[in-house]
Each structure stands twice: as C-alpha cells, then as structure tokens.
Amino acid sequence: MMNDYTFLHNLPDVPIPYINPVVTGDSWKLKELSHKKYNSMITRVELNPVDSNEVVVTFGNCVRIISSNSKKVNEREITSFRDTPYGASYRDDGKLIVVGGEDPVIKLIDVATRNTLRKFEGHTGGVQCTRFIEKGSLISGSNDNTIRTWDIQTGEQLQLVGKHKDKVHCMARHPTNGENVWLTGGYDHCVKLWDIRSDKKQATVTLDHGSPVEDLIMLGTSGSMAISVGGNYFKVWDLMSGSGKEVYQGIHSMKAMTSIHLSNSKDRFITAGLDHTVRVFSTQSYSLINSFEFSDPILSLTMVNDRKIIAGSAKGNLFYARKTNPITISKAKLSIEDYDCPTNGVIHKKPKKNEKQFLNRTLVVNDSLGIYKSSHLDRLLRKFEHKTAFDTAVLINKNIDFIFKVVCELSRRDALDIVLKNREISELDSILQMVNKLVNTIKYQQCGVLLLEKIVDFYHPSVFQENKSISSTMNLIKINLIREQKKQSQLLELSGSLDLLYSNSTNSNIPKTIQKRKLEEEESKEEN
C-alpha cells in the first residue's frame, strides 16, 4: 500500500526563497449553479475588469457579451467575422474589446455598440491571442510564430517584437510593468519573456516547458515568478535568476491542462483541463487545495470576485459554479476531552446541551468496535477538510490503520504541512505518541518517520525539551529508532552472508555440471 502514494520527500525540492509554506485552511468547495449550451467549443472566457456581472465569450464564429444580474441575463452577439474568432479580451476600462481569429485580422470592437472601430492587418497566420498594452496600443501573438504591437489610433504596426519556432498560443502581462514586459507561450514548448522597448527582437528569458504551452500567468507585484500550463502539468518559473529557472512542477491530471487564472487576492490560482476538472492551488506552496469535476472538458475559465467560476467547455457548455462557505476547523473539530474512554474501548460522548444533533450530523460511531467508520474520514477528505480528518484519525479514532491511510492521502495531496504546523503542546504530544506507535510497527515505519521528520523541521528544539511529556515521548521514539536501526543492520549482515553462501554454492556446482555434460557427449559419440 505504501508504494501507491508519492510522499513529499520524494517530490522535487522547491527553494525556500520562493515559497511561504503557510497555507490557510480554506476548503474551497465548489457548487455548480447552472450551465448554458452554445453551438460550438468555447475557447476563451474573460471577465469585464470594471463590471463583474459581464463576461465576453469567444466561440464558434462569433463573440458574445453576456451580462447577468439577479433578475435576468442579457446577451449581445458580435458576428462580423469571416472565420473563427480567437481570444477576445477587454481593455482595462471595459469599454473596448480586441479579437483575433483564424482570419489574420485583428478587430477593435466597441462594447456598447458592438461596432468594429478598427482593423489591424499584418500577420500572415491566424491570431491566437490579443491584449491591450495600454489605452493606445495592442499586442498580438499569431500562428505565423510572431509577436507584434499595434497603434490603435492609426491601425499601423508599431514593431515586430520577436518570434517563436511554432505558433504563439498565449500571453500574460507584467503585473505592474505591463506596458513594457510581456510573457508569451508557444507550441514550440517555449515560454519567453519580452521587453518590448528593445529593438533586438530577442527574448530576455527563454524557458522550456516540455509540452505545447496552453496558458500562463505572472505572480506577485514584482512579476519575478510565472506559471505555465501545458501537457498534464504546470511549471513554476523564477524569471529573475539570470536565464530563468524551474522551481516547481505540479502533476495533478492525466490529461492536458488548458487554462489558468489568478485570483484577485493573489493567494490562489485555478487550472482547468481536458479531464473535466477545475483545480484550486495555493500560490504560496503550490499545493492542491480543492478540485471540482464538470461534465465536459474545460478549455477556458475566469473567476468573479474570488467566489464564482465561469468555465467554457469543448462541447459548447458555459458552466457557472460558486464557492460555498467552508466549514471551519473550529466547528468541525471535536476535542478528545469531549469523550469518555472506558476500559472496554467503547467511546461515549459526554452529554452536552444541544450537541446531539451536531454529533449525528458530523460523526458516524460504531458502538461495537468503538471507532469511527472510514466513511466519515472519506467524507472529510472529499471535502478537503484536511486538518479535521487528521484530528479525527489521530486524536479521536486512534485506529492505526485509519491513521496510516489518512496520512498517505494527505501526503499525496501535499497537505501534511498544513495539518502539522501551529499545534498546541497537548495536540503535539498526542501526535508524537501516535508517531511512536507507527515507528514501532514495521508495516507503518516509513509513515512514522515521514511525520517525525516534518515535526522536527516545524518546531524549535526548545518545544521538545521544556515539556516533560513531549520530551519523554521523543526519547521513546529515539530509543525505538535506534533499536530498529540495529535490527536492520543485523538483517543486512545476515542477508549478505546468505548471498555469499548461495553464490559459493552455485559456483561449486558449475564444474560438476560441465563435467557431467562432457561425459554425456563422449558417450553419445561412442554409441554413434
């Protein structure tokens, strides 16, 4: 069972300067609200930067502006395209949108009237992505492998910024210096950083994503970090370390990731992919916080006020989902002091007023075994209530098999850091006692050592010295580990001796076997 999980210490190390591993216990549970069917795949969804009730959707042979409020939904369609449009995007004031397409002509469109104000011609291939640099200029990436900038007033090309070796599929602006610094991703597997003030037509940083780059974002106010998605993984890049450097790779999908979006709070990013799943990650630890599966492959998505997700699918469905209020740890967590633990092993809840209903809603108790059924732990894990699941298994359940399964699952989700940090002394002591049990059981020793390594990293040595109970438990763990180390050394010596004996035994039989074969051959010749 241990080999079915990938433990954190087997994953690529992430340099400490780039990660703040403190992650809040945000469950980020999503609930699908509704969906609307359109006639072809939805390739891009973008939120109006000044009106959170409006999005622009690119699909089929048209662009649709969808406005919604509590009473009704208003849709305005822009159909002035000879071929498939791509990548409709708002200007910062929300009054204009710019659209590319399979037809290598960029269009500037007024949102209010839906009229085409200007066309920009110069690309020789379809224009995959278009963005506003500022109010007076645009930038575009094309199937002709080039990145170009345009003047809105004249419609003329300002410059050829540079090239990829394959079509340019996506781009992202610098968080604070978007007038000059841009990031592009192409189907040549490359992520490139450009300073459009330069006339050299060369990227300042070129990075190899390893797969066609579908989408990307830049992090923080300094723009020193970026995340690209493509293939079944995302990669985190340090853009400031000379030629750039990969600092993390997250593989959470069996199919290609197609889109990524950064939350307004900058502490979360969400990805979507062909596996129908939207995933929420932390920008501090890059760990998975939650996921939600839709019925279709997702090609694009956006987020409204960090609480609502609008996603466009490959089958033409526009999905709406909302973040529900998370169950806080304080409400879901039950303290071990709330239980009587008689000698027969059956756990009884101490009676308190108005608590029976809450207990029935959150816990499933097996009266004959005195343990919580695994179905309850599964429900907590499905809801991404990681700390509650861990506390239930360790502080209340205390069944070593369930503890092992929960720890393995939390390790697979990169969530062990969250559940082990910032513990009170009494909680830490209970966890260490459980670690001692794991270390003493051969089947679970690797799991116990994993937890112990993390606890030692997270807490100052004074914590283990000042508290007598914790100090005593740590000494027991140390003794048990030393004893186990001696056993393993003896077993290795015995194994080596057996190998030597087996090898000598095999070698001694070789000459006899050869001699026997020679005699048989000679007898055969004499008979002939």
PDB file of N, CA, C and O in Angstrom, residues 330-370:
ATOM      1  N   SER A 330     -12.822  25.094  13.637  1.00  0.00           N
ATOM      2  CA  SER A 330     -13.338  25.245  14.996  1.00  0.00           C
ATOM      3  C   SER A 330     -14.706  24.599  15.149  1.00  0.00           C
ATOM      4  O   SER A 330     -15.055  24.117  16.218  1.00  0.00           O
ATOM      5  N   LYS A 331     -15.503  24.574  14.053  1.00  0.00           N
ATOM      6  CA  LYS A 331     -16.826  23.973  14.133  1.00  0.00           C
ATOM      7  C   LYS A 331     -16.771  22.461  13.927  1.00  0.00           C
ATOM      8  O   LYS A 331     -17.516  21.717  14.544  1.00  0.00           O
ATOM      9  N   ALA A 332     -15.892  22.021  13.034  1.00  0.00           N
ATOM     10  CA  ALA A 332     -15.881  20.604  12.695  1.00  0.00           C
ATOM     11  C   ALA A 332     -15.013  19.787  13.627  1.00  0.00           C
ATOM     12  O   ALA A 332     -15.178  18.591  13.757  1.00  0.00           O
ATOM     13  N   LYS A 333     -14.030  20.426  14.271  1.00  0.00           N
ATOM     14  CA  LYS A 333     -13.091  19.697  15.110  1.00  0.00           C
ATOM     15  C   LYS A 333     -13.725  19.390  16.468  1.00  0.00           C
ATOM     16  O   LYS A 333     -14.333  20.237  17.084  1.00  0.00           O
ATOM     17  N   LEU A 334     -13.556  18.157  16.915  1.00  0.00           N
ATOM     18  CA  LEU A 334     -14.039  17.757  18.227  1.00  0.00           C
ATOM     19  C   LEU A 334     -12.852  17.407  19.093  1.00  0.00           C
ATOM     20  O   LEU A 334     -11.981  16.638  18.688  1.00  0.00           O
ATOM     21  N   SER A 335     -12.795  17.959  20.273  1.00  0.00           N
ATOM     22  CA  SER A 335     -11.656  17.737  21.158  1.00  0.00           C
ATOM     23  C   SER A 335     -11.735  16.370  21.819  1.00  0.00           C
ATOM     24  O   SER A 335     -12.818  15.852  22.105  1.00  0.00           O
ATOM     25  N   ILE A 336     -10.581  15.772  22.080  1.00  0.00           N
ATOM     26  CA  ILE A 336     -10.527  14.475  22.754  1.00  0.00           C
ATOM     27  C   ILE A 336     -11.075  14.567  24.167  1.00  0.00           C
ATOM     28  O   ILE A 336     -11.563  13.594  24.737  1.00  0.00           O
ATOM     29  N   GLU A 337     -11.030  15.766  24.775  1.00  0.00           N
ATOM     30  CA  GLU A 337     -11.553  15.926  26.129  1.00  0.00           C
ATOM     31  C   GLU A 337     -13.071  15.776  26.174  1.00  0.00           C
ATOM     32  O   GLU A 337     -13.672  15.661  27.246  1.00  0.00           O
ATOM     33  N   ASP A 338     -13.751  15.838  24.992  1.00  0.00           N
ATOM     34  CA  ASP A 338     -15.192  15.721  24.962  1.00  0.00           C
ATOM     35  C   ASP A 338     -15.670  14.270  25.054  1.00  0.00           C
ATOM     36  O   ASP A 338     -16.853  14.003  24.963  1.00  0.00           O
ATOM     37  N   TYR A 339     -14.738  13.328  25.225  1.00  0.00           N
ATOM     38  CA  TYR A 339     -15.126  11.926  25.204  1.00  0.00           C
ATOM     39  C   TYR A 339     -14.666  11.204  26.464  1.00  0.00           C
ATOM     40  O   TYR A 339     -13.594  11.468  26.994  1.00  0.00           O
ATOM     41  N   ASP A 340     -15.487  10.275  26.931  1.00  0.00           N
ATOM     42  CA  ASP A 340     -15.096   9.342  27.976  1.00  0.00           C
ATOM     43  C   ASP A 340     -14.524   8.110  27.296  1.00  0.00           C
ATOM     44  O   ASP A 340     -15.074   7.628  26.312  1.00  0.00           O
ATOM     45  N   CYS A 341     -13.431   7.593  27.810  1.00  0.00           N
ATOM     46  CA  CYS A 341     -12.791   6.430  27.218  1.00  0.00           C
ATOM     47  C   CYS A 341     -12.691   5.320  28.260  1.00  0.00           C
ATOM     48  O   CYS A 341     -11.641   5.167  28.904  1.00  0.00           O
ATOM     49  N   PRO A 342     -13.736   4.553  28.493  1.00  0.00           N
ATOM     50  CA  PRO A 342     -13.708   3.486  29.485  1.00  0.00           C
ATOM     51  C   PRO A 342     -12.810   2.342  29.039  1.00  0.00           C
ATOM     52  O   PRO A 342     -12.375   2.280  27.904  1.00  0.00           O
ATOM     53  N   THR A 343     -12.579   1.411  29.934  1.00  0.00           N
ATOM     54  CA  THR A 343     -11.619   0.346  29.684  1.00  0.00           C
ATOM     55  C   THR A 343     -12.076  -0.615  28.601  1.00  0.00           C
ATOM     56  O   THR A 343     -11.256  -1.306  28.009  1.00  0.00           O
ATOM     57  N   ASN A 344     -13.383  -0.695  28.338  1.00  0.00           N
ATOM     58  CA  ASN A 344     -13.841  -1.636  27.325  1.00  0.00           C
ATOM     59  C   ASN A 344     -13.595  -1.137  25.903  1.00  0.00           C
ATOM     60  O   ASN A 344     -13.905  -1.824  24.941  1.00  0.00           O
ATOM     61  N   GLY A 345     -13.055   0.077  25.758  1.00  0.00           N
ATOM     62  CA  GLY A 345     -12.675   0.581  24.438  1.00  0.00           C
ATOM     63  C   GLY A 345     -13.783   1.262  23.677  1.00  0.00           C
ATOM     64  O   GLY A 345     -13.567   1.789  22.606  1.00  0.00           O
ATOM     65  N   VAL A 346     -15.010   1.255  24.218  1.00  0.00           N
ATOM     66  CA  VAL A 346     -16.114   1.906  23.528  1.00  0.00           C
ATOM     67  C   VAL A 346     -16.135   3.381  23.902  1.00  0.00           C
ATOM     68  O   VAL A 346     -16.105   3.732  25.070  1.00  0.00           O
ATOM     69  N   ILE A 347     -16.178   4.243  22.891  1.00  0.00           N
ATOM     70  CA  ILE A 347     -16.133   5.686  23.127  1.00  0.00           C
ATOM     71  C   ILE A 347     -17.548   6.215  23.338  1.00  0.00           C
ATOM     72  O   ILE A 347     -18.432   5.954  22.523  1.00  0.00           O
ATOM     73  N   HIS A 348     -17.757   6.946  24.411  1.00  0.00           N
ATOM     74  CA  HIS A 348     -19.054   7.549  24.688  1.00  0.00           C
ATOM     75  C   HIS A 348     -18.908   9.056  24.730  1.00  0.00           C
ATOM     76  O   HIS A 348     -18.004   9.585  25.355  1.00  0.00           O
ATOM     77  N   LYS A 349     -19.829   9.743  24.090  1.00  0.00           N
ATOM     78  CA  LYS A 349     -19.818  11.191  24.092  1.00  0.00           C
ATOM     79  C   LYS A 349     -20.321  11.708  25.422  1.00  0.00           C
ATOM     80  O   LYS A 349     -21.310  11.237  25.941  1.00  0.00           O
ATOM     81  N   LYS A 350     -19.604  12.674  25.984  1.00  0.00           N
ATOM     82  CA  LYS A 350     -20.084  13.331  27.198  1.00  0.00           C
ATOM     83  C   LYS A 350     -21.318  14.153  26.864  1.00  0.00           C
ATOM     84  O   LYS A 350     -21.301  14.930  25.906  1.00  0.00           O
ATOM     85  N   PRO A 351     -22.397  14.025  27.604  1.00  0.00           N
ATOM     86  CA  PRO A 351     -23.627  14.743  27.270  1.00  0.00           C
ATOM     87  C   PRO A 351     -23.470  16.248  27.448  1.00  0.00           C
ATOM     88  O   PRO A 351     -22.960  16.720  28.451  1.00  0.00           O
ATOM     89  N   LYS A 352     -23.860  16.974  26.418  1.00  0.00           N
ATOM     90  CA  LYS A 352     -23.907  18.433  26.491  1.00  0.00           C
ATOM     91  C   LYS A 352     -25.192  18.902  25.830  1.00  0.00           C
ATOM     92  O   LYS A 352     -25.726  18.261  24.927  1.00  0.00           O
ATOM     93  N   LYS A 353     -25.653  20.033  26.230  1.00  0.00           N
ATOM     94  CA  LYS A 353     -26.894  20.566  25.710  1.00  0.00           C
ATOM     95  C   LYS A 353     -26.758  20.901  24.230  1.00  0.00           C
ATOM     96  O   LYS A 353     -25.751  21.452  23.797  1.00  0.00           O
ATOM     97  N   ASN A 354     -27.820  20.571  23.455  1.00  0.00           N
ATOM     98  CA  ASN A 354     -27.924  20.935  22.049  1.00  0.00           C
ATOM     99  C   ASN A 354     -26.759  20.401  21.212  1.00  0.00           C
ATOM    100  O   ASN A 354     -26.402  20.979  20.192  1.00  0.00           O
ATOM    101  N   GLU A 355     -26.146  19.304  21.630  1.00  0.00           N
ATOM    102  CA  GLU A 355     -24.993  18.800  20.886  1.00  0.00           C
ATOM    103  C   GLU A 355     -25.305  17.494  20.174  1.00  0.00           C
ATOM    104  O   GLU A 355     -24.550  17.051  19.328  1.00  0.00           O
ATOM    105  N   LYS A 356     -26.429  16.873  20.510  1.00  0.00           N
ATOM    106  CA  LYS A 356     -26.759  15.589  19.911  1.00  0.00           C
ATOM    107  C   LYS A 356     -26.955  15.716  18.408  1.00  0.00           C
ATOM    108  O   LYS A 356     -26.477  14.884  17.628  1.00  0.00           O
ATOM    109  N   GLN A 357     -27.634  16.754  17.979  1.00  0.00           N
ATOM    110  CA  GLN A 357     -27.887  16.946  16.555  1.00  0.00           C
ATOM    111  C   GLN A 357     -26.589  17.147  15.787  1.00  0.00           C
ATOM    112  O   GLN A 357     -26.382  16.600  14.715  1.00  0.00           O
ATOM    113  N   PHE A 358     -25.668  17.937  16.350  1.00  0.00           N
ATOM    114  CA  PHE A 358     -24.384  18.178  15.688  1.00  0.00           C
ATOM    115  C   PHE A 358     -23.575  16.883  15.574  1.00  0.00           C
ATOM    116  O   PHE A 358     -22.961  16.605  14.549  1.00  0.00           O
ATOM    117  N   LEU A 359     -23.605  16.073  16.640  1.00  0.00           N
ATOM    118  CA  LEU A 359     -22.858  14.817  16.616  1.00  0.00           C
ATOM    119  C   LEU A 359     -23.391  13.889  15.533  1.00  0.00           C
ATOM    120  O   LEU A 359     -22.631  13.290  14.785  1.00  0.00           O
ATOM    121  N   ASN A 360     -24.719  13.794  15.425  1.00  0.00           N
ATOM    122  CA  ASN A 360     -25.305  12.919  14.420  1.00  0.00           C
ATOM    123  C   ASN A 360     -24.988  13.395  13.009  1.00  0.00           C
ATOM    124  O   ASN A 360     -24.903  12.606  12.084  1.00  0.00           O
ATOM    125  N   ARG A 361     -24.795  14.688  12.845  1.00  0.00           N
ATOM    126  CA  ARG A 361     -24.552  15.243  11.514  1.00  0.00           C
ATOM    127  C   ARG A 361     -23.103  15.063  11.083  1.00  0.00           C
ATOM    128  O   ARG A 361     -22.808  14.949   9.902  1.00  0.00           O
ATOM    129  N   THR A 362     -22.180  15.033  12.021  1.00  0.00           N
ATOM    130  CA  THR A 362     -20.780  15.040  11.632  1.00  0.00           C
ATOM    131  C   THR A 362     -20.044  13.733  11.874  1.00  0.00           C
ATOM    132  O   THR A 362     -19.020  13.487  11.272  1.00  0.00           O
ATOM    133  N   LEU A 363     -20.574  12.887  12.763  1.00  0.00           N
ATOM    134  CA  LEU A 363     -19.827  11.685  13.125  1.00  0.00           C
ATOM    135  C   LEU A 363     -20.667  10.435  12.919  1.00  0.00           C
ATOM    136  O   LEU A 363     -21.874  10.447  13.092  1.00  0.00           O
ATOM    137  N   VAL A 364     -19.976   9.344  12.549  1.00  0.00           N
ATOM    138  CA  VAL A 364     -20.620   8.039  12.481  1.00  0.00           C
ATOM    139  C   VAL A 364     -19.888   7.132  13.447  1.00  0.00           C
ATOM    140  O   VAL A 364     -18.697   6.888  13.298  1.00  0.00           O
ATOM    141  N   VAL A 365     -20.575   6.641  14.481  1.00  0.00           N
ATOM    142  CA  VAL A 365     -19.915   5.873  15.529  1.00  0.00           C
ATOM    143  C   VAL A 365     -20.322   4.414  15.437  1.00  0.00           C
ATOM    144  O   VAL A 365     -21.498   4.089  15.300  1.00  0.00           O
ATOM    145  N   ASN A 366     -19.350   3.519  15.497  1.00  0.00           N
ATOM    146  CA  ASN A 366     -19.593   2.086  15.558  1.00  0.00           C
ATOM    147  C   ASN A 366     -19.538   1.672  17.020  1.00  0.00           C
ATOM    148  O   ASN A 366     -18.461   1.592  17.608  1.00  0.00           O
ATOM    149  N   ASP A 367     -20.699   1.422  17.631  1.00  0.00           N
ATOM    150  CA  ASP A 367     -20.746   1.149  19.066  1.00  0.00           C
ATOM    151  C   ASP A 367     -20.068  -0.161  19.429  1.00  0.00           C
ATOM    152  O   ASP A 367     -19.586  -0.339  20.545  1.00  0.00           O
ATOM    153  N   SER A 368     -20.058  -1.119  18.500  1.00  0.00           N
ATOM    154  CA  SER A 368     -19.472  -2.415  18.837  1.00  0.00           C
ATOM    155  C   SER A 368     -17.954  -2.386  18.802  1.00  0.00           C
ATOM    156  O   SER A 368     -17.304  -3.105  19.550  1.00  0.00           O
ATOM    157  N   LEU A 369     -17.380  -1.576  17.937  1.00  0.00           N
ATOM    158  CA  LEU A 369     -15.927  -1.518  17.825  1.00  0.00           C
ATOM    159  C   LEU A 369     -15.328  -0.316  18.537  1.00  0.00           C
ATOM    160  O   LEU A 369     -14.137  -0.282  18.818  1.00  0.00           O
ATOM    161  N   GLY A 370     -16.151   0.703  18.793  1.00  0.00           N
ATOM    162  CA  GLY A 370     -15.643   1.885  19.460  1.00  0.00           C
ATOM    163  C   GLY A 370     -14.760   2.739  18.575  1.00  0.00           C
ATOM    164  O   GLY A 370     -13.859   3.406  19.054  1.00  0.00           O
TER     165      GLY A 370
END
